[in-house]
PDB file of C-alpha atoms in Angstrom:
ATOM      1  CA  MET A 866       0.011   0.061  -0.490  1.00  0.00           C
ATOM      2  CA  ALA A 867       1.684   3.292  -1.292  1.00  0.00           C
ATOM      3  CA  GLY A 868       2.559   4.997   2.623  1.00  0.00           C
ATOM      4  CA  TYR A 869       2.230   2.889   4.187  1.00  0.00           C
ATOM      5  CA  ALA A 870       5.466   2.695   7.081  1.00  0.00           C
ATOM      6  CA  ALA A 871       6.055  -0.655   9.271  1.00  0.00           C
ATOM      7  CA  PRO A 872       6.308   0.030  12.663  1.00  0.00           C
ATOM      8  CA  GLU A 873       9.338   0.989  13.937  1.00  0.00           C
ATOM      9  CA  PRO A 874      10.869  -1.843  16.602  1.00  0.00           C
ATOM     10  CA  ASP A 875      10.350  -1.253  20.332  1.00  0.00           C
ATOM     11  CA  PRO A 876      14.006  -1.161  21.847  1.00  0.00           C
ATOM     12  CA  GLU A 877      11.611  -2.046  25.189  1.00  0.00           C
ATOM     13  CA  TYR A 878      10.627  -6.100  23.974  1.00  0.00           C
ATOM     14  CA  GLY A 879      13.938  -6.445  22.219  1.00  0.00           C
ATOM     15  CA  TRP A 880      15.577  -5.611  25.559  1.00  0.00           C
ATOM     16  CA  ARG A 881      12.921  -8.134  26.594  1.00  0.00           C
ATOM     17  CA  ALA A 882      13.669 -10.867  24.527  1.00  0.00           C
ATOM     18  CA  LEU A 883      17.476 -10.661  25.236  1.00  0.00           C
ATOM     19  CA  ARG A 884      16.896 -10.790  29.196  1.00  0.00           C
ATOM     20  CA  GLU A 885      14.802 -13.699  28.740  1.00  0.00           C
ATOM     21  CA  GLN A 886      16.997 -15.098  26.320  1.00  0.00           C
ATOM     22  CA  ALA A 887      19.980 -14.676  28.600  1.00  0.00           C
ATOM     23  CA  ALA A 888      17.685 -16.554  31.575  1.00  0.00           C
ATOM     24  CA  ARG A 889      18.486 -19.417  29.899  1.00  0.00           C
ATOM     25  CA  HIS A 890      21.639 -19.690  30.025  1.00  0.00           C
ATOM     26  CA  ALA A 891      22.704 -18.082  33.506  1.00  0.00           C
ATOM     27  CA  GLY A 892      23.072 -14.624  32.470  1.00  0.00           C
ATOM     28  CA  TYR A 893      25.289 -15.689  28.831  1.00  0.00           C
ATOM     29  CA  PHE A 894      24.343 -14.452  25.715  1.00  0.00           C
ATOM     30  CA  THR A 895      25.773 -13.748  22.095  1.00  0.00           C
ATOM     31  CA  THR A 896      27.253 -10.130  20.102  1.00  0.00           C
ATOM     32  CA  ARG A 897      24.460 -12.751  17.157  1.00  0.00           C
ATOM     33  CA  GLN A 898      21.142 -12.798  20.399  1.00  0.00           C
ATOM     34  CA  VAL A 899      21.762  -8.320  20.674  1.00  0.00           C
ATOM     35  CA  LEU A 900      21.915  -7.894  16.151  1.00  0.00           C
ATOM     36  CA  ARG A 901      18.720 -10.130  16.500  1.00  0.00           C
ATOM     37  CA  THR A 902      16.823  -8.498  19.119  1.00  0.00           C
ATOM     38  CA  GLY A 903      18.057  -5.056  17.967  1.00  0.00           C
ATOM     39  CA  CYS A 904      19.774  -4.495  21.885  1.00  0.00           C
ATOM     40  CA  GLU A 905      22.343  -3.028  20.273  1.00  0.00           C
ATOM     41  CA  VAL A 906      22.093   0.811  21.434  1.00  0.00           C
ATOM     42  CA  ARG A 907      21.273  -0.644  24.910  1.00  0.00           C
ATOM     43  CA  ILE A 908      24.606  -3.362  25.518  1.00  0.00           C
ATOM     44  CA  ARG A 909      27.131  -0.840  24.532  1.00  0.00           C
ATOM     45  CA  ASP A 910      26.454   1.383  26.550  1.00  0.00           C
ATOM     46  CA  GLY A 911      25.665  -1.465  29.443  1.00  0.00           C
ATOM     47  CA  LEU A 912      29.478  -2.219  28.047  1.00  0.00           C
ATOM     48  CA  ARG A 913      30.000   1.545  29.051  1.00  0.00           C
ATOM     49  CA  ASP A 914      28.304   1.890  32.467  1.00  0.00           C
ATOM     50  CA  GLY A 915      29.213  -1.850  33.515  1.00  0.00           C
ATOM     51  CA  SER A 916      26.166  -3.437  33.816  1.00  0.00           C
ATOM     52  CA  ILE A 917      26.902  -5.797  30.821  1.00  0.00           C
ATOM     53  CA  LEU A 918      30.250  -7.754  31.142  1.00  0.00           C
ATOM     54  CA  ARG A 919      32.642  -9.107  28.070  1.00  0.00           C
ATOM     55  CA  SER A 920      32.899 -12.809  28.682  1.00  0.00           C
ATOM     56  CA  GLY A 921      35.070 -13.930  24.828  1.00  0.00           C
ATOM     57  CA  VAL A 922      35.072 -13.349  21.514  1.00  0.00           C
ATOM     58  CA  GLY A 923      30.636 -12.821  20.220  1.00  0.00           C
ATOM     59  CA  LEU A 924      29.561 -13.684  24.051  1.00  0.00           C
ATOM     60  CA  LEU A 925      28.609 -11.500  27.046  1.00  0.00           C
ATOM     61  CA  ARG A 926      27.170 -11.730  29.968  1.00  0.00           C
ATOM     62  CA  MET A 927      24.511  -9.316  32.038  1.00  0.00           C
ATOM     63  CA  ALA A 928      26.688  -8.400  35.445  1.00  0.00           C
ATOM     64  CA  ASP A 929      23.770  -9.179  37.595  1.00  0.00           C
ATOM     65  CA  TRP A 930      23.264 -12.362  37.165  1.00  0.00           C
ATOM     66  CA  PRO A 931      25.370 -14.266  40.129  1.00  0.00           C
ATOM     67  CA  ASP A 932      28.224 -16.583  39.374  1.00  0.00           C
ATOM     68  CA  GLY A 933      27.650 -20.571  39.933  1.00  0.00           C
ATOM     69  CA  PRO A 934      30.416 -22.790  39.872  1.00  0.00           C
ATOM     70  CA  LEU A 935      29.063 -24.571  36.189  1.00  0.00           C
ATOM     71  CA  ASP A 936      29.305 -20.920  34.403  1.00  0.00           C
ATOM     72  CA  GLU A 937      31.292 -22.499  31.740  1.00  0.00           C
ATOM     73  CA  TYR A 938      29.535 -24.815  30.519  1.00  0.00           C
ATOM     74  CA  ALA A 939      26.472 -22.586  30.490  1.00  0.00           C
ATOM     75  CA  MET A 940      28.363 -19.893  29.111  1.00  0.00           C
ATOM     76  CA  TRP A 941      28.656 -22.561  25.486  1.00  0.00           C
ATOM     77  CA  SER A 942      25.439 -23.428  25.835  1.00  0.00           C
ATOM     78  CA  ALA A 943      24.622 -19.715  24.578  1.00  0.00           C
ATOM     79  CA  TRP A 944      27.431 -19.962  22.303  1.00  0.00           C
ATOM     80  CA  PHE A 945      25.110 -22.602  20.813  1.00  0.00           C
ATOM     81  CA  ASP A 946      21.666 -21.017  22.069  1.00  0.00           C
ATOM     82  CA  GLY A 947      21.089 -23.764  23.328  1.00  0.00           C
ATOM     83  CA  ALA A 948      21.859 -26.098  20.790  1.00  0.00           C
ATOM     84  CA  ALA A 949      24.595 -28.514  22.688  1.00  0.00           C
ATOM     85  CA  ALA A 950      25.017 -30.486  25.018  1.00  0.00           C
ATOM     86  CA  VAL A 951      27.505 -31.437  27.197  1.00  0.00           C
ATOM     87  CA  SER A 952      28.482 -34.627  26.697  1.00  0.00           C
ATOM     88  CA  HIS A 953      31.695 -37.281  27.214  1.00  0.00           C
ATOM     89  CA  HIS A 954      33.846 -36.777  29.765  1.00  0.00           C
ATOM     90  CA  SER A 955      32.214 -33.484  30.695  1.00  0.00           C
ATOM     91  CA  ALA A 956      29.259 -35.716  31.553  1.00  0.00           C
ATOM     92  CA  ALA A 957      31.212 -37.743  33.091  1.00  0.00           C
ATOM     93  CA  GLU A 958      32.247 -35.003  35.478  1.00  0.00           C
ATOM     94  CA  LEU A 959      29.101 -34.016  35.715  1.00  0.00           C
ATOM     95  CA  HIS A 960      27.005 -37.665  36.729  1.00  0.00           C
ATOM     96  CA  GLY A 961      29.963 -37.882  38.778  1.00  0.00           C
ATOM     97  CA  LEU A 962      30.669 -41.249  37.373  1.00  0.00           C
ATOM     98  CA  GLY A 963      34.919 -42.022  37.425  1.00  0.00           C
ATOM     99  CA  ARG A 964      37.829 -39.294  38.140  1.00  0.00           C
ATOM    100  CA  LEU A 965      38.246 -39.111  33.550  1.00  0.00           C
ATOM    101  CA  ARG A 966      39.138 -34.921  35.428  1.00  0.00           C
ATOM    102  CA  PRO A 967      39.121 -33.528  32.624  1.00  0.00           C
ATOM    103  CA  ARG A 968      41.567 -30.444  31.357  1.00  0.00           C
ATOM    104  CA  PHE A 969      38.629 -29.359  28.396  1.00  0.00           C
ATOM    105  CA  VAL A 970      35.171 -28.776  28.324  1.00  0.00           C
ATOM    106  CA  HIS A 971      33.033 -31.586  25.854  1.00  0.00           C
ATOM    107  CA  LEU A 972      30.703 -30.246  24.357  1.00  0.00           C
ATOM    108  CA  SER A 973      28.311 -32.458  21.137  1.00  0.00           C
ATOM    109  CA  ALA A 974      26.340 -30.557  19.215  1.00  0.00           C
ATOM    110  CA  ARG A 975      24.061 -30.577  15.955  1.00  0.00           C
ATOM    111  CA  VAL A 976      24.608 -27.626  14.034  1.00  0.00           C
ATOM    112  CA  GLY A 977      26.060 -23.993  15.101  1.00  0.00           C
ATOM    113  CA  ARG A 978      29.679 -22.380  14.214  1.00  0.00           C
ATOM    114  CA  PHE A 979      32.710 -23.843  16.482  1.00  0.00           C
ATOM    115  CA  PRO A 980      34.174 -20.922  18.271  1.00  0.00           C
ATOM    116  CA  LEU A 981      37.730 -21.012  18.748  1.00  0.00           C
ATOM    117  CA  SER A 982      39.104 -22.154  22.401  1.00  0.00           C
ATOM    118  CA  PRO A 983      41.516 -24.149  23.952  1.00  0.00           C
ATOM    119  CA  ARG A 984      39.425 -25.000  26.542  1.00  0.00           C
ATOM    120  CA  LEU A 985      36.785 -27.109  24.282  1.00  0.00           C
ATOM    121  CA  VAL A 986      36.035 -30.496  22.519  1.00  0.00           C
ATOM    122  CA  VAL A 987      32.923 -29.955  19.976  1.00  0.00           C
ATOM    123  CA  LEU A 988      31.684 -32.783  18.102  1.00  0.00           C
ATOM    124  CA  ARG A 989      28.945 -32.361  15.750  1.00  0.00           C
ATOM    125  CA  ARG A 990      25.783 -34.878  15.378  1.00  0.00           C
ATOM    126  CA  SER A 991      22.532 -35.042  16.175  1.00  0.00           C
ATOM    127  CA  PHE A 992      21.075 -36.010  19.801  1.00  0.00           C
ATOM    128  CA  ALA A 993      17.755 -37.761  19.736  1.00  0.00           C
ATOM    129  CA  ARG A 994      16.112 -36.053  22.676  1.00  0.00           C
ATOM    130  CA  LYS A 995      15.880 -39.068  25.330  1.00  0.00           C
ATOM    131  CA  ASP A 996      20.006 -38.759  25.606  1.00  0.00           C
ATOM    132  CA  VAL A 997      20.057 -35.067  27.065  1.00  0.00           C
ATOM    133  CA  GLU A 998      18.406 -33.714  30.309  1.00  0.00           C
ATOM    134  CA  SER A 999      18.338 -30.707  31.399  1.00  0.00           C
ATOM    135  CA  ALA A1000      20.755 -29.412  34.006  1.00  0.00           C
ATOM    136  CA  GLY A1001      19.485 -25.614  34.214  1.00  0.00           C
ATOM    137  CA  ALA A1002      21.527 -23.470  32.452  1.00  0.00           C
ATOM    138  CA  PHE A1003      22.504 -26.389  29.414  1.00  0.00           C
ATOM    139  CA  LEU A1004      21.422 -29.737  28.549  1.00  0.00           C
ATOM    140  CA  VAL A1005      24.168 -32.184  29.605  1.00  0.00           C
ATOM    141  CA  THR A1006      23.630 -36.113  27.728  1.00  0.00           C
ATOM    142  CA  THR A1007      21.999 -38.615  30.322  1.00  0.00           C
ATOM    143  CA  PRO A1008      23.862 -40.732  32.455  1.00  0.00           C
ATOM    144  CA  LEU A1009      23.189 -43.836  29.890  1.00  0.00           C
ATOM    145  CA  ARG A1010      24.581 -43.075  26.718  1.00  0.00           C
ATOM    146  CA  THR A1011      27.790 -40.427  28.134  1.00  0.00           C
ATOM    147  CA  VAL A1012      28.449 -44.687  29.226  1.00  0.00           C
ATOM    148  CA  LEU A1013      27.906 -45.394  25.878  1.00  0.00           C
ATOM    149  CA  ASP A1014      30.013 -42.581  24.631  1.00  0.00           C
ATOM    150  CA  LEU A1015      32.854 -42.731  26.416  1.00  0.00           C
ATOM    151  CA  ALA A1016      33.080 -46.724  25.794  1.00  0.00           C
ATOM    152  CA  GLU A1017      32.330 -45.633  22.117  1.00  0.00           C
ATOM    153  CA  ALA A1018      35.349 -42.773  22.442  1.00  0.00           C
ATOM    154  CA  GLY A1019      37.886 -45.434  23.159  1.00  0.00           C
ATOM    155  CA  ILE A1020      38.094 -44.379  26.819  1.00  0.00           C
ATOM    156  CA  GLY A1021      40.910 -47.117  29.035  1.00  0.00           C
ATOM    157  CA  GLN A1022      39.779 -50.202  29.804  1.00  0.00           C
ATOM    158  CA  ALA A1023      40.086 -49.237  33.593  1.00  0.00           C
ATOM    159  CA  ALA A1024      38.633 -46.522  33.041  1.00  0.00           C
ATOM    160  CA  LEU A1025      35.654 -47.158  31.404  1.00  0.00           C
ATOM    161  CA  ASP A1026      35.348 -49.875  34.429  1.00  0.00           C
ATOM    162  CA  GLU A1027      35.210 -47.912  37.192  1.00  0.00           C
ATOM    163  CA  VAL A1028      32.666 -45.413  35.377  1.00  0.00           C
ATOM    164  CA  VAL A1029      30.388 -47.945  34.617  1.00  0.00           C
ATOM    165  CA  ALA A1030      30.660 -49.303  37.975  1.00  0.00           C
ATOM    166  CA  ASP A1031      29.860 -45.870  38.980  1.00  0.00           C
ATOM    167  CA  ALA A1032      27.395 -45.702  37.181  1.00  0.00           C
ATOM    168  CA  VAL A1033      25.577 -49.496  38.337  1.00  0.00           C
ATOM    169  CA  ALA A1034      26.485 -47.694  41.905  1.00  0.00           C
ATOM    170  CA  ILE A1035      24.845 -44.576  42.549  1.00  0.00           C
ATOM    171  CA  HIS A1036      22.058 -46.281  40.458  1.00  0.00           C
ATOM    172  CA  ARG A1037      22.313 -44.187  37.746  1.00  0.00           C
ATOM    173  CA  CYS A1038      22.358 -46.601  35.566  1.00  0.00           C
ATOM    174  CA  ALA A1039      21.111 -50.824  35.967  1.00  0.00           C
ATOM    175  CA  ARG A1040      23.444 -52.963  34.291  1.00  0.00           C
ATOM    176  CA  ALA A1041      20.406 -54.373  32.410  1.00  0.00           C
ATOM    177  CA  GLU A1042      19.684 -50.657  30.333  1.00  0.00           C
ATOM    178  CA  ILE A1043      23.713 -50.640  29.396  1.00  0.00           C
ATOM    179  CA  ARG A1044      23.635 -54.762  28.922  1.00  0.00           C
ATOM    180  CA  SER A1045      20.672 -53.737  26.465  1.00  0.00           C
ATOM    181  CA  ALA A1046      22.120 -50.470  24.973  1.00  0.00           C
ATOM    182  CA  SER A1047      24.994 -51.985  24.216  1.00  0.00           C
ATOM    183  CA  THR A1048      23.564 -53.902  20.971  1.00  0.00           C
ATOM    184  CA  ALA A1049      23.675 -51.367  18.572  1.00  0.00           C
ATOM    185  CA  LEU A1050      27.332 -50.558  18.860  1.00  0.00           C
ATOM    186  CA  ASP A1051      29.985 -52.241  17.445  1.00  0.00           C
ATOM    187  CA  PRO A1052      31.156 -55.950  18.677  1.00  0.00           C
ATOM    188  CA  ALA A1053      34.181 -54.316  20.236  1.00  0.00           C
ATOM    189  CA  THR A1054      32.690 -51.782  21.498  1.00  0.00           C
ATOM    190  CA  ALA A1055      29.963 -53.849  23.154  1.00  0.00           C
ATOM    191  CA  ALA A1056      32.722 -56.157  24.443  1.00  0.00           C
ATOM    192  CA  ARG A1057      34.173 -54.074  26.254  1.00  0.00           C
ATOM    193  CA  LEU A1058      30.608 -52.951  27.764  1.00  0.00           C
ATOM    194  CA  HIS A1059      30.476 -55.848  28.838  1.00  0.00           C
ATOM    195  CA  ARG A1060      33.525 -56.812  30.346  1.00  0.00           C
ATOM    196  CA  ALA A1061      33.441 -53.613  32.581  1.00  0.00           C
ATOM    197  CA  LEU A1062      29.836 -54.901  33.132  1.00  0.00           C
ATOM    198  CA  THR A1063      30.897 -57.590  34.953  1.00  0.00           C
ATOM    199  CA  ARG A1064      33.437 -56.931  36.698  1.00  0.00           C
ATOM    200  CA  ALA A1065      30.569 -54.203  38.256  1.00  0.00           C
ATOM    201  CA  GLN A1066      28.903 -57.055  39.901  1.00  0.00           C
ATOM    202  CA  GLU A1067      32.389 -58.278  41.177  1.00  0.00           C
ATOM    203  CA  ASP A1068      33.073 -54.781  42.677  1.00  0.00           C
ATOM    204  CA  PRO A1069      32.002 -54.703  46.187  1.00  0.00           C
ATOM    205  CA  ARG A1070      31.521 -50.116  46.070  1.00  0.00           C
TER     206      ARG A1070
END
């Protein structure tokens, strides 16, 4: 229609949307989200007055959000717009399985541009909804998926034995579900899991 002008975007609506996105990931958000919500001016002002903090390249945080012990996981989840899950060694640590003591943050991501960080190990893959669970500000692979991932990743047999023994002992996984799920793996990996299950049965913990 001649003379029609699109309505001006509501800056307050964009700011509320950005705050809501940040709240899903412990106050972290990305410059991509800033552009999508049209909050560039508000963020520039916030960086000047200290109400917004830089957390890395393309990553920012609301300064009024309290620090927590799992912030690094939340920050990288924000980078992937929530489409990533903490997995492998890092997931095992979160679930209390074994003593792998990861030196990196391990993530699995379906989509997105991988950040350049020496702290990250990212595997691009799809995962079923049943394979992940919420940890509040981020997703993490379930204990069962974590056990299977570590077996497939080829960690040492002794380390796998400990992961499986812990998973069974603290009731993160049942022996039967690990045994059943292992039938979908390659024979060598399935055999490693069966050895770990046998040893877990003998473990007095």
